[in-house]
Coordinates of N, CA and C and ligand atoms in Angstrom, one line a residue:
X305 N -60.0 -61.9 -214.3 CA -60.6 -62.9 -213.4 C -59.7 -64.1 -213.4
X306 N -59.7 -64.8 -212.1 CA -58.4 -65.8 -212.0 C -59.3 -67.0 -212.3
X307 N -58.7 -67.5 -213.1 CA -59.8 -69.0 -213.6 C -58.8 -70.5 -213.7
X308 N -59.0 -71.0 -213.4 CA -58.2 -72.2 -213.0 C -59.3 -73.1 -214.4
X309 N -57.8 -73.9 -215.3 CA -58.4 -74.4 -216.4 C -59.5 -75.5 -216.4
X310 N -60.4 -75.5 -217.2 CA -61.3 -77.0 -217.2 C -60.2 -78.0 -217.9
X311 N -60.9 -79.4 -217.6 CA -60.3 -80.1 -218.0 C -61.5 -81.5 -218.7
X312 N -61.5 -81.6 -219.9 CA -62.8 -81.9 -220.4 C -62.1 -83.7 -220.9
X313 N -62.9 -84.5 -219.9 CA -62.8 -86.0 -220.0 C -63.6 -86.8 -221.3
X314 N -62.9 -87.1 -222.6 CA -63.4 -87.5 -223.8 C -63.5 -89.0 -223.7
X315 N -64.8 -90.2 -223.9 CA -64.3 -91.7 -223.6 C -65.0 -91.8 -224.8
X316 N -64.7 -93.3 -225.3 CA -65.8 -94.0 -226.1 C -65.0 -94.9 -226.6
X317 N -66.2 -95.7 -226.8 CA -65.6 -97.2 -227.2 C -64.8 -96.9 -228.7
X318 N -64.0 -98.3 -228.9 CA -63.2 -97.9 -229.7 C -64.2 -98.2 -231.0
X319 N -63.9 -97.4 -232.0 CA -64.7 -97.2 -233.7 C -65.7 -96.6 -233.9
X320 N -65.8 -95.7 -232.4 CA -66.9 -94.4 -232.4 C -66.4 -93.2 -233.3
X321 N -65.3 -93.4 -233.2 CA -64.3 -92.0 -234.4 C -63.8 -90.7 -233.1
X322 N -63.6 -91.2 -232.3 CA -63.4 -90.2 -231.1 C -61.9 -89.6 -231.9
X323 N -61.0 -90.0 -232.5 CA -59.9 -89.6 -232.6 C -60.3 -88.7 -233.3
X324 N -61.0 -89.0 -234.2 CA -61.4 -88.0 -235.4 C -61.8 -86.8 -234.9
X325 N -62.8 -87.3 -234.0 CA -63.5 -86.1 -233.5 C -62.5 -85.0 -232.7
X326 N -62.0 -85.4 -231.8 CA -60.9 -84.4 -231.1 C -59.8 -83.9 -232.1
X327 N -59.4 -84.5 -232.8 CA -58.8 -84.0 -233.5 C -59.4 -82.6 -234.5
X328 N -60.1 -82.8 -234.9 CA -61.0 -82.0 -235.4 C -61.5 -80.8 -234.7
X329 N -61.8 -80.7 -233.4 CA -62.3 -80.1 -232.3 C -61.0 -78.8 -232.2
X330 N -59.5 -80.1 -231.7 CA -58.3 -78.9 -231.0 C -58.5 -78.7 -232.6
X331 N -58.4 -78.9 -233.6 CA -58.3 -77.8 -234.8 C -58.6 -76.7 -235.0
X332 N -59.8 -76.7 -234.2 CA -60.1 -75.5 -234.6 C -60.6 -74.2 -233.1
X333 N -60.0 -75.2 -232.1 CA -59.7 -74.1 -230.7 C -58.9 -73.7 -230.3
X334 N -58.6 -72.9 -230.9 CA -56.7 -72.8 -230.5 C -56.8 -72.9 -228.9
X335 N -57.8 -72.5 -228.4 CA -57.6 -72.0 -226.8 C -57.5 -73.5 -226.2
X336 N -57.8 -74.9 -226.5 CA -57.9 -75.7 -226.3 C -56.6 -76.6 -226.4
X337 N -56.3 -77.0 -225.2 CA -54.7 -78.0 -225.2 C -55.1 -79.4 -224.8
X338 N -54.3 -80.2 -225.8 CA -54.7 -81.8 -225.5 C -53.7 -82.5 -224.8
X339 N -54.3 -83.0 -223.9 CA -53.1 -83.8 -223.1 C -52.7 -84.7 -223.2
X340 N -51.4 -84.8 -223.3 CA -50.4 -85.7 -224.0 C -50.9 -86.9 -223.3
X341 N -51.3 -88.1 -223.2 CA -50.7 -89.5 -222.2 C -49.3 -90.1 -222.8
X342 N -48.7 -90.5 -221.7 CA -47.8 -91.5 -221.7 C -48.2 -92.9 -222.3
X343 N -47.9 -93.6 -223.1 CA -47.9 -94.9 -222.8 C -47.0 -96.0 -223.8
X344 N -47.0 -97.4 -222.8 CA -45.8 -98.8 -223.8 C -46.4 -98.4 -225.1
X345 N -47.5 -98.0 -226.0 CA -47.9 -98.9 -226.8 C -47.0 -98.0 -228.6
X346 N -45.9 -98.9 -229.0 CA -45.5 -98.2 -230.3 C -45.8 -97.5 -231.1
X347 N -45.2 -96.5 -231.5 CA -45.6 -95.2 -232.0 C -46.6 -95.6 -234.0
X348 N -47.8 -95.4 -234.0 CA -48.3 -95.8 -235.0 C -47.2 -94.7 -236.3
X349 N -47.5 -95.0 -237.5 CA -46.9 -94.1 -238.8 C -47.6 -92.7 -238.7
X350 N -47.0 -92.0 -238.8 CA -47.2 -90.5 -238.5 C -47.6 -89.7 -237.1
X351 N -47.4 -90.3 -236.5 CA -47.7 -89.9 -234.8 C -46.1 -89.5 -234.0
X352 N -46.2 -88.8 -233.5 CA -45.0 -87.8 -233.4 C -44.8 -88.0 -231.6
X353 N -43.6 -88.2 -231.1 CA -43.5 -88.2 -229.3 C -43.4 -87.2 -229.5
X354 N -44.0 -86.9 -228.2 CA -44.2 -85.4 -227.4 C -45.8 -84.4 -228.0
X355 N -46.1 -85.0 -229.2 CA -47.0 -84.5 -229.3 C -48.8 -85.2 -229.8
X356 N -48.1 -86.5 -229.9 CA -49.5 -87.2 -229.7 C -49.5 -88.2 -228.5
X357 N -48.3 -88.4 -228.1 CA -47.8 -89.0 -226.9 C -46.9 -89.1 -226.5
X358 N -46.1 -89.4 -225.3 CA -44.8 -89.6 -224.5 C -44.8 -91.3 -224.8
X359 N -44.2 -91.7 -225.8 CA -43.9 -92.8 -225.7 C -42.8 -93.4 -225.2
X360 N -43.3 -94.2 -224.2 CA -42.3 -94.8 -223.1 C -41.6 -96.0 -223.2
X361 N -40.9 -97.0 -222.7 CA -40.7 -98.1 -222.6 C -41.5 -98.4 -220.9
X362 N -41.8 -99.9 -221.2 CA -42.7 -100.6 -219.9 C -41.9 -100.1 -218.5
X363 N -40.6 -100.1 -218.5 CA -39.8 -99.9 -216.9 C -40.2 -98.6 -216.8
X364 N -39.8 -97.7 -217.1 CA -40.0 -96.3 -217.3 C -41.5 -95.8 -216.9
X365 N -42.5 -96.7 -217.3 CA -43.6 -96.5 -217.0 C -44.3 -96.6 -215.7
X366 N -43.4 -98.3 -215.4 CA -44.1 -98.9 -214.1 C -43.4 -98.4 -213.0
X367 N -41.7 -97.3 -213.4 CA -41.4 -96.6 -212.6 C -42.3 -95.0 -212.4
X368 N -42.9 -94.8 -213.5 CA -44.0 -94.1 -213.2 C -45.2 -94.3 -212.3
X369 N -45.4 -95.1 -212.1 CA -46.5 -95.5 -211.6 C -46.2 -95.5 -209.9
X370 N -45.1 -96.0 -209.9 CA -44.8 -96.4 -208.2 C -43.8 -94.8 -207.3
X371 N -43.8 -93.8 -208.8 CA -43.7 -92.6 -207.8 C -44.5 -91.6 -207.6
X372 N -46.2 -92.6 -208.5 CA -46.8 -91.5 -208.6 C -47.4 -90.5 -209.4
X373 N -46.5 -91.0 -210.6 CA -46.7 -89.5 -211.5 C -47.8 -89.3 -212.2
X374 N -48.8 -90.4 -212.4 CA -49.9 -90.3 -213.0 C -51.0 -90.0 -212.2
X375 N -51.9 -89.2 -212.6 CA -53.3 -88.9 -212.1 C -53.9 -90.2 -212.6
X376 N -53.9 -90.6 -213.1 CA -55.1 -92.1 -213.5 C -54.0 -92.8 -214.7
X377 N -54.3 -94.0 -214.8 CA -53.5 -94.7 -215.6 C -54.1 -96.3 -215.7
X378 N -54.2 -96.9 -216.9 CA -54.5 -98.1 -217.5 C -53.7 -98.6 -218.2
X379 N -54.9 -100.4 -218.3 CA -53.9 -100.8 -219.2 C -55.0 -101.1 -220.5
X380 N -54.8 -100.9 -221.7 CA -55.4 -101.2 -222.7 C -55.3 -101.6 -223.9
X381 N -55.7 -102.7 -224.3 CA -55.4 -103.5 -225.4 C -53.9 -103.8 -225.3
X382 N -53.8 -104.3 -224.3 CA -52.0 -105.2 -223.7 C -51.0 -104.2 -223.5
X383 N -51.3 -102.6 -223.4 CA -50.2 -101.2 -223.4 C -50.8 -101.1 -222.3
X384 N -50.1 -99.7 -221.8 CA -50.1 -99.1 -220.6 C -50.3 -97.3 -221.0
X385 N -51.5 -96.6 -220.5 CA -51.6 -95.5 -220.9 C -51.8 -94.3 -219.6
X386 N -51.2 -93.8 -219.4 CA -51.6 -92.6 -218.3 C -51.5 -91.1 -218.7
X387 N -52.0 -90.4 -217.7 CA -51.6 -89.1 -217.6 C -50.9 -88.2 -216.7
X388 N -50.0 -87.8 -216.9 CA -49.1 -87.1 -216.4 C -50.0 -86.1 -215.2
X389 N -49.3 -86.1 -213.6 CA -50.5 -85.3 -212.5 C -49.8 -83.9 -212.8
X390 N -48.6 -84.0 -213.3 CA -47.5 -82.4 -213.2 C -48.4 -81.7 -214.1
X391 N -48.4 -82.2 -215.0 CA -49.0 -81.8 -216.8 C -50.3 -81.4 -216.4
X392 N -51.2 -82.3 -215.6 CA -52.5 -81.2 -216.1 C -52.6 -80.0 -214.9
X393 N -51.7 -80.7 -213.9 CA -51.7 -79.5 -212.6 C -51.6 -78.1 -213.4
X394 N -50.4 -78.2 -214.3 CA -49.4 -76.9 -214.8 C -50.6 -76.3 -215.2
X395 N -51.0 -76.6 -216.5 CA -52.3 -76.5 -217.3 C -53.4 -75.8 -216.4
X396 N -54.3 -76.7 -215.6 CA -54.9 -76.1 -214.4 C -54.7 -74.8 -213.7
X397 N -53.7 -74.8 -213.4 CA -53.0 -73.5 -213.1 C -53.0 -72.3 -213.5
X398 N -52.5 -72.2 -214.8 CA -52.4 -71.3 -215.7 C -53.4 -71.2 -216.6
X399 N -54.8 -71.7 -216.5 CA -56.1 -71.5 -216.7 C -56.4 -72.1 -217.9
X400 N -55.2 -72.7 -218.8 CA -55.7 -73.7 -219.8 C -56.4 -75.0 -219.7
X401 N -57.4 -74.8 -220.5 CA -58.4 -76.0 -220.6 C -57.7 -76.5 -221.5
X402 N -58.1 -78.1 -221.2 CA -57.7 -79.2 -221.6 C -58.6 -80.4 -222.0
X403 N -58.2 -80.7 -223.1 CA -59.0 -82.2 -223.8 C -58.5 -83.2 -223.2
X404 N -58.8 -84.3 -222.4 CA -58.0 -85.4 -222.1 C -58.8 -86.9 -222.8
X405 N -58.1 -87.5 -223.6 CA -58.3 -88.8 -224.9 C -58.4 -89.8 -223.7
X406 N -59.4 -90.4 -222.8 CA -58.7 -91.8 -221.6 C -59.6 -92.4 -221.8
X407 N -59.7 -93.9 -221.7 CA -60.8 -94.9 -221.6 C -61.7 -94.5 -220.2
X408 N -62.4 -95.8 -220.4 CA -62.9 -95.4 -219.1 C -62.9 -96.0 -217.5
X409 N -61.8 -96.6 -217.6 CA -61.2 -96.7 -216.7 C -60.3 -95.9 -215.9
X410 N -59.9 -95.4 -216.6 CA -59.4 -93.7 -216.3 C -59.9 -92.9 -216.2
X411 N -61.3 -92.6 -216.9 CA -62.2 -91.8 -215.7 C -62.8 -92.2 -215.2
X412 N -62.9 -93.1 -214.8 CA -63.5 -93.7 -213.7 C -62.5 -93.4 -212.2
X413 N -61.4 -93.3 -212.6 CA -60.1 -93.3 -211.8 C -60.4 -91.8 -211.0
X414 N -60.7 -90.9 -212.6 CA -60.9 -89.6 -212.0 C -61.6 -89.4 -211.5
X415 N -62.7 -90.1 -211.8 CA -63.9 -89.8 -210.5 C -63.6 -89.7 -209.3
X416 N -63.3 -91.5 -208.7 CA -63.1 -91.6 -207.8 C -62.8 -90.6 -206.7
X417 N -61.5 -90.4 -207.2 CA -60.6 -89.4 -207.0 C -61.3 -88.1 -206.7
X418 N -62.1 -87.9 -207.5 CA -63.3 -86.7 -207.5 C -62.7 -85.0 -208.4
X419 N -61.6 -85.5 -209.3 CA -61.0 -84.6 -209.8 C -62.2 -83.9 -210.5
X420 N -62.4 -82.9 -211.0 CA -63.4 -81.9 -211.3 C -62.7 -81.8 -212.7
X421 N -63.3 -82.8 -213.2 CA -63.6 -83.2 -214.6 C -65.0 -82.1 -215.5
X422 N -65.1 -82.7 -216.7 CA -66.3 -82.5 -217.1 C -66.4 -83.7 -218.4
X423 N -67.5 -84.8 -218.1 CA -67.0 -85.9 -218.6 C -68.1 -86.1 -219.8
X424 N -67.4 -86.6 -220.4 CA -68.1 -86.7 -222.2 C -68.2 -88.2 -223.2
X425 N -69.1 -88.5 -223.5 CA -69.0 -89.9 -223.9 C -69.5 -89.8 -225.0
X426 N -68.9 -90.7 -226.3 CA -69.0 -90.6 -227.7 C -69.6 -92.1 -228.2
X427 N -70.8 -92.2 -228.9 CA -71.0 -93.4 -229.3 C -71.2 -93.2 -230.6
X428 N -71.5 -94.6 -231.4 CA -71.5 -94.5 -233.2 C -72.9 -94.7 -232.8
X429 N -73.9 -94.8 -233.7 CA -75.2 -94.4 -233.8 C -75.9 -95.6 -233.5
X430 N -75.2 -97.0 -233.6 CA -75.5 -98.1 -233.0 C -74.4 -99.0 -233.0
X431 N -74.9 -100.5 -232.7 CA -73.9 -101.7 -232.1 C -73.3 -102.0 -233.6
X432 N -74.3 -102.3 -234.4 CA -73.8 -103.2 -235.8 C -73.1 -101.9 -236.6
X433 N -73.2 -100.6 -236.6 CA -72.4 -99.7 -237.0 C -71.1 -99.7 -236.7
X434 N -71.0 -99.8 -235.5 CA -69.5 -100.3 -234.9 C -69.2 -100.9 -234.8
X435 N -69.7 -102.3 -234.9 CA -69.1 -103.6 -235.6 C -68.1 -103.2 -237.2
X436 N -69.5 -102.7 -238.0 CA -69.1 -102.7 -239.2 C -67.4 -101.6 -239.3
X437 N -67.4 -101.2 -238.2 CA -66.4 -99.9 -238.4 C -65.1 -101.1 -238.2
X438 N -64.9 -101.4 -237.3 CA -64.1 -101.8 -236.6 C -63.7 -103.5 -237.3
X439 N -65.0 -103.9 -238.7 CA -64.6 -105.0 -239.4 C -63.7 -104.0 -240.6
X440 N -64.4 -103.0 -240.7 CA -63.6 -102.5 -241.9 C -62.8 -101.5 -241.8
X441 N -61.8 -101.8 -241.0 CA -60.3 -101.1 -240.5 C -59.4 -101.7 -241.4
X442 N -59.8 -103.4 -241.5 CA -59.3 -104.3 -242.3 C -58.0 -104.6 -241.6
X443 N -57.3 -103.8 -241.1 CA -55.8 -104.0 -240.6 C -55.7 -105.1 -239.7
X444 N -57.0 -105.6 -238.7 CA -57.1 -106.1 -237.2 C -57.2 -107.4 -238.2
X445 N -57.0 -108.7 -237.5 CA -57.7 -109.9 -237.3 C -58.8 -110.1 -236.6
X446 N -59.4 -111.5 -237.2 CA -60.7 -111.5 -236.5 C -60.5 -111.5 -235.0
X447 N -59.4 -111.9 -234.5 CA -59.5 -112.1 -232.9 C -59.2 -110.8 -233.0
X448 N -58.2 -110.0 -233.3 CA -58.3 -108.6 -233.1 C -59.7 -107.7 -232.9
X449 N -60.6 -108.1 -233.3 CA -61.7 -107.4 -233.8 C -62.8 -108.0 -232.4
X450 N -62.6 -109.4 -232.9 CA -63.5 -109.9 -231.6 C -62.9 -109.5 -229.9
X451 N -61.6 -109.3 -229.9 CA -61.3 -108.8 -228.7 C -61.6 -107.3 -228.7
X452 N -61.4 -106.5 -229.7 CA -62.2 -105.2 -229.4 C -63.6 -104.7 -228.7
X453 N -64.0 -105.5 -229.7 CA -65.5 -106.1 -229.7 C -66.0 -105.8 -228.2
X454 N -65.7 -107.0 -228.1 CA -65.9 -107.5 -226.0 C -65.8 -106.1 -225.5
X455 N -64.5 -105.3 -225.5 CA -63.6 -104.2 -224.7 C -64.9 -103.4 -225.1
X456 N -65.0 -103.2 -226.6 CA -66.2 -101.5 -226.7 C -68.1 -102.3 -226.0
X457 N -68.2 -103.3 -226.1 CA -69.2 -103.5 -224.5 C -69.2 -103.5 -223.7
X458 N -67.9 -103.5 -223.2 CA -67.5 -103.2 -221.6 C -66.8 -102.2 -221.4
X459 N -66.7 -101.1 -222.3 CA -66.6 -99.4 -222.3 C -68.3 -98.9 -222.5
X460 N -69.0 -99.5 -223.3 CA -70.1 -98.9 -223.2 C -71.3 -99.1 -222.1
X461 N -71.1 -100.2 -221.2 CA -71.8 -100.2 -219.7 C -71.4 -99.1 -218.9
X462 N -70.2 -98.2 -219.3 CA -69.7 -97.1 -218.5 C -70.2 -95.5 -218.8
X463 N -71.0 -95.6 -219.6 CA -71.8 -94.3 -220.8 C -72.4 -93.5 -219.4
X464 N -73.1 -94.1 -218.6 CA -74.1 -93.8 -217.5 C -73.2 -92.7 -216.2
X465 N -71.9 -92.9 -216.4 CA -71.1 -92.4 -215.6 C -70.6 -91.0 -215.6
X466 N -71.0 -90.3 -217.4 CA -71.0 -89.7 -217.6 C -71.9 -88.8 -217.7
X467 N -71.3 -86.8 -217.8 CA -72.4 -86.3 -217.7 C -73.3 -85.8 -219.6
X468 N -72.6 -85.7 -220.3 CA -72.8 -85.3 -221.6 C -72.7 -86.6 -222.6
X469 N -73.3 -87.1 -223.5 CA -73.5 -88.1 -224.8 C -73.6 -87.2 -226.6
X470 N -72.5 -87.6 -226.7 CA -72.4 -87.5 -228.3 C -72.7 -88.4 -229.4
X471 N -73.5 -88.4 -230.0 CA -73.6 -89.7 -230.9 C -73.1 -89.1 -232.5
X472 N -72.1 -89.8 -232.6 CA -71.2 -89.6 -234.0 C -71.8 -89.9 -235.3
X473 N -72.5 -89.6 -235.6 CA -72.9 -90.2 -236.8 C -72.5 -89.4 -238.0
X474 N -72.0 -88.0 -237.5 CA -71.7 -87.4 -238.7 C -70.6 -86.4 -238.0
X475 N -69.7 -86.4 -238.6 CA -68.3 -86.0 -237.6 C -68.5 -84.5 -237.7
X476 N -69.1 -83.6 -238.3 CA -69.0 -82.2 -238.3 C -70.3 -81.8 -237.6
X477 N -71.3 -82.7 -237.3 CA -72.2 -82.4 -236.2 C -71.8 -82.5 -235.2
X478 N -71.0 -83.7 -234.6 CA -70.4 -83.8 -233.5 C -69.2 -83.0 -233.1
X479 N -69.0 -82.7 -233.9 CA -68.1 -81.2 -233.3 C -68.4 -80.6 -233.1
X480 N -69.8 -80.0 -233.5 CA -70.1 -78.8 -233.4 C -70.8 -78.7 -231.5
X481 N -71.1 -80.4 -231.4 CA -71.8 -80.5 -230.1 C -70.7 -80.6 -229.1
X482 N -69.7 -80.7 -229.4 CA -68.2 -80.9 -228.6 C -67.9 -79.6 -228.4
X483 N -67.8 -79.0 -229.3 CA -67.5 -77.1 -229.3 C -68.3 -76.7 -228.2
X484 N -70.0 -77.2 -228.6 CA -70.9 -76.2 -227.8 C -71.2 -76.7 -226.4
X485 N -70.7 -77.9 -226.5 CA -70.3 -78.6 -224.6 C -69.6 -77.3 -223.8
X486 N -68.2 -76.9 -224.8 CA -67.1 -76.5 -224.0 C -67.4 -75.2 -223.5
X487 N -67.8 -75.1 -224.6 CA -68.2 -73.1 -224.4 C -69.5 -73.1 -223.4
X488 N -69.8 -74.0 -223.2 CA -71.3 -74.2 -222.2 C -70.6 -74.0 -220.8
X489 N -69.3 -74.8 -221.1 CA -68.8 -75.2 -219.5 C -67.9 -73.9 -219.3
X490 N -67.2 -73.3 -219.9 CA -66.6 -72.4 -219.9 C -67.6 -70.9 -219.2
X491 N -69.3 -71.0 -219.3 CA -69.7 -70.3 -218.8 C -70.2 -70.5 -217.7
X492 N -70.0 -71.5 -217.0 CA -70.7 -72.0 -215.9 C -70.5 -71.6 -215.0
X493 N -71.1 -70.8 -214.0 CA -71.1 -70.1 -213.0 C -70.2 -70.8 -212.1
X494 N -69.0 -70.2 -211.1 CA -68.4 -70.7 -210.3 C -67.8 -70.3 -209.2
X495 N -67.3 -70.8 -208.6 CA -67.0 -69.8 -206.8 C -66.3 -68.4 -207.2
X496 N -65.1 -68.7 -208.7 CA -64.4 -67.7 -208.5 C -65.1 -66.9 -209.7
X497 N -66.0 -67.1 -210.3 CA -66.7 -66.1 -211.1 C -68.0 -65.2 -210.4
X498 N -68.0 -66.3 -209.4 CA -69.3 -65.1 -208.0 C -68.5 -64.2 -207.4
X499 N -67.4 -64.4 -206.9 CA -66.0 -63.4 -206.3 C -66.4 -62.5 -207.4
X500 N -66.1 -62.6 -208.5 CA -65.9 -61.4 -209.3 C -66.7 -60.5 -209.6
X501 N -68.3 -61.0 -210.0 CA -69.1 -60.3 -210.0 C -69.4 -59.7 -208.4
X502 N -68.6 -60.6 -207.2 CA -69.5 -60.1 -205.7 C -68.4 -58.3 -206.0
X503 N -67.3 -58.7 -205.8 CA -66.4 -57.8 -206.2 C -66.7 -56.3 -206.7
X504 N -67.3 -56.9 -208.3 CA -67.2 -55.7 -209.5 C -68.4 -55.1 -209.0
X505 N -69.7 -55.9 -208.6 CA -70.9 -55.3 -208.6 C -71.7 -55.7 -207.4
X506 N -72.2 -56.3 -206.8 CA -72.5 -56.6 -205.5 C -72.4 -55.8 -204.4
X507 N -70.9 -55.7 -204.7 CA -70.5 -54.9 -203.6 C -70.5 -53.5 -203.3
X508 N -70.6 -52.9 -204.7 CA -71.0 -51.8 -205.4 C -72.8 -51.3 -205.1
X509 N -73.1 -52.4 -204.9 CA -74.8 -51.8 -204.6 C -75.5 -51.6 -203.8
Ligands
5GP1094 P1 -54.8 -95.7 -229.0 O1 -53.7 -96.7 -228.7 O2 -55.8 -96.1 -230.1 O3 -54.2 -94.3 -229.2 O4 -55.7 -95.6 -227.6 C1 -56.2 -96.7 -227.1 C2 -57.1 -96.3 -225.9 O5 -56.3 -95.7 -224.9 C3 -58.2 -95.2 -226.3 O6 -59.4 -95.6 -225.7 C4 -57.6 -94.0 -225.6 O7 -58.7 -93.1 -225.1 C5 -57.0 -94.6 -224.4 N1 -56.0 -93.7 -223.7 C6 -55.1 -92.8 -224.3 N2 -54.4 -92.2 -223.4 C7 -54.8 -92.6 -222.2 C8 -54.5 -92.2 -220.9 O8 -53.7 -91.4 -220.6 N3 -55.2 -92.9 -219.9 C9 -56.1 -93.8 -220.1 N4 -56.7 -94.4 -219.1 N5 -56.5 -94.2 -221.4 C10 -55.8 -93.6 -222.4

């Protein structure tokens, strides 16, 4: 059967543990490819180019942008993050499903756009939870924190836009609801899975 890949849109405010969670998730799907984004923002300690991101310089980027190459792209916490339109086309193509990591202004981009997403939103179990998360990173400053802050309330007025809600409270539960999202979507009846059965058996009767 010819199946053109899903592409499964991950958001949530920041100190919901979403990294955690996806990471966790491609661990253990092999069949599952994460899409790299591009973006300015410096490569943290142990994060690798090309495989947790294309780290770019700003020209490089904004020459990105004015040929094109991004399907959706933002700016966040003072960087610049997108995703490559070649990359998930390829992907798409050759029927690999894909995790894509983007705020939500980037899917919102996708929407727009009307790309045939399947869109997923991660929250921590409340507000003062993820306060407390995001006080005890320890690394940020208070303005650090308080600018966060602001950004994960104005990422979570965007929850509504989505179709599926994960609430993280315990990271091996929420995987298991991330897993059983995928494999949900993976069976979801569709133009070219009615071909197949019109095909194998329909037509046959
Ligand atoms: P971080 O710098 O912590 O890796 O990511 C910061 C934010 O940028 C996260 O909310 C992440 O989801 C978002 N992000 C990462 N890649 C992309 C992308 O390609 N496009 C958009 N719109 N956001 C992205």
């Amino acid at each position: 059967m010819i199946k053109k890949g899903l592409s499964f849109v991950v958001s949530a405010p920041s100190g919901a543990g979403k990294t955690s969670l996806c990471r966790a998730v491609l661990s253990e799907m092999s069949t599952l490819q994460f899409s790299i984004s591009h973006t300015t923002r410096p490569a943290r300690s142990g994060e690798v180019n090309g495989q947790d991101y294309f780290f770019v310089d700003k020209n490089t980027f904004k020459t990105g942008i004015t040929t094109g190459e991004f399907l959706e792209w933002a700016e966040v916490h003072g960087n610049y993050y997108g995703t490559s339109k070649k990359q998930l086309a390829t992907w798409r193509d050759q029927g690999i499903d894909v995790l894509l990591d983007i705020d939500t202004q980037g899917a919102m981009q996708l929407q727009a756009a009307s790309s045939e997403c399947i869109y997923i939103y991660i929250l921590p179990p409340s507000f003062d939870i993820l306060r407390q998360r995001l006080e005890n990173r320890g690394s940020d400053a208070p303005e650090e924190i308080a600018r966060r802050l602001k950004k994960a309330g104005d990422e979570i007025k965007c929850y509504d836009r989505y179709q599926y809600l994960i609430i993280n409270e315990d990271l091996e539960k929420a995987q298991k609801n991330l897993q059983a999202i995928i494999f949900a979507e993976r069976s979801r009846l569709k133009s070219n899975t009615r071909n197949w059965v019109k095909e194998r058996f329909i037509n046959h009767l």
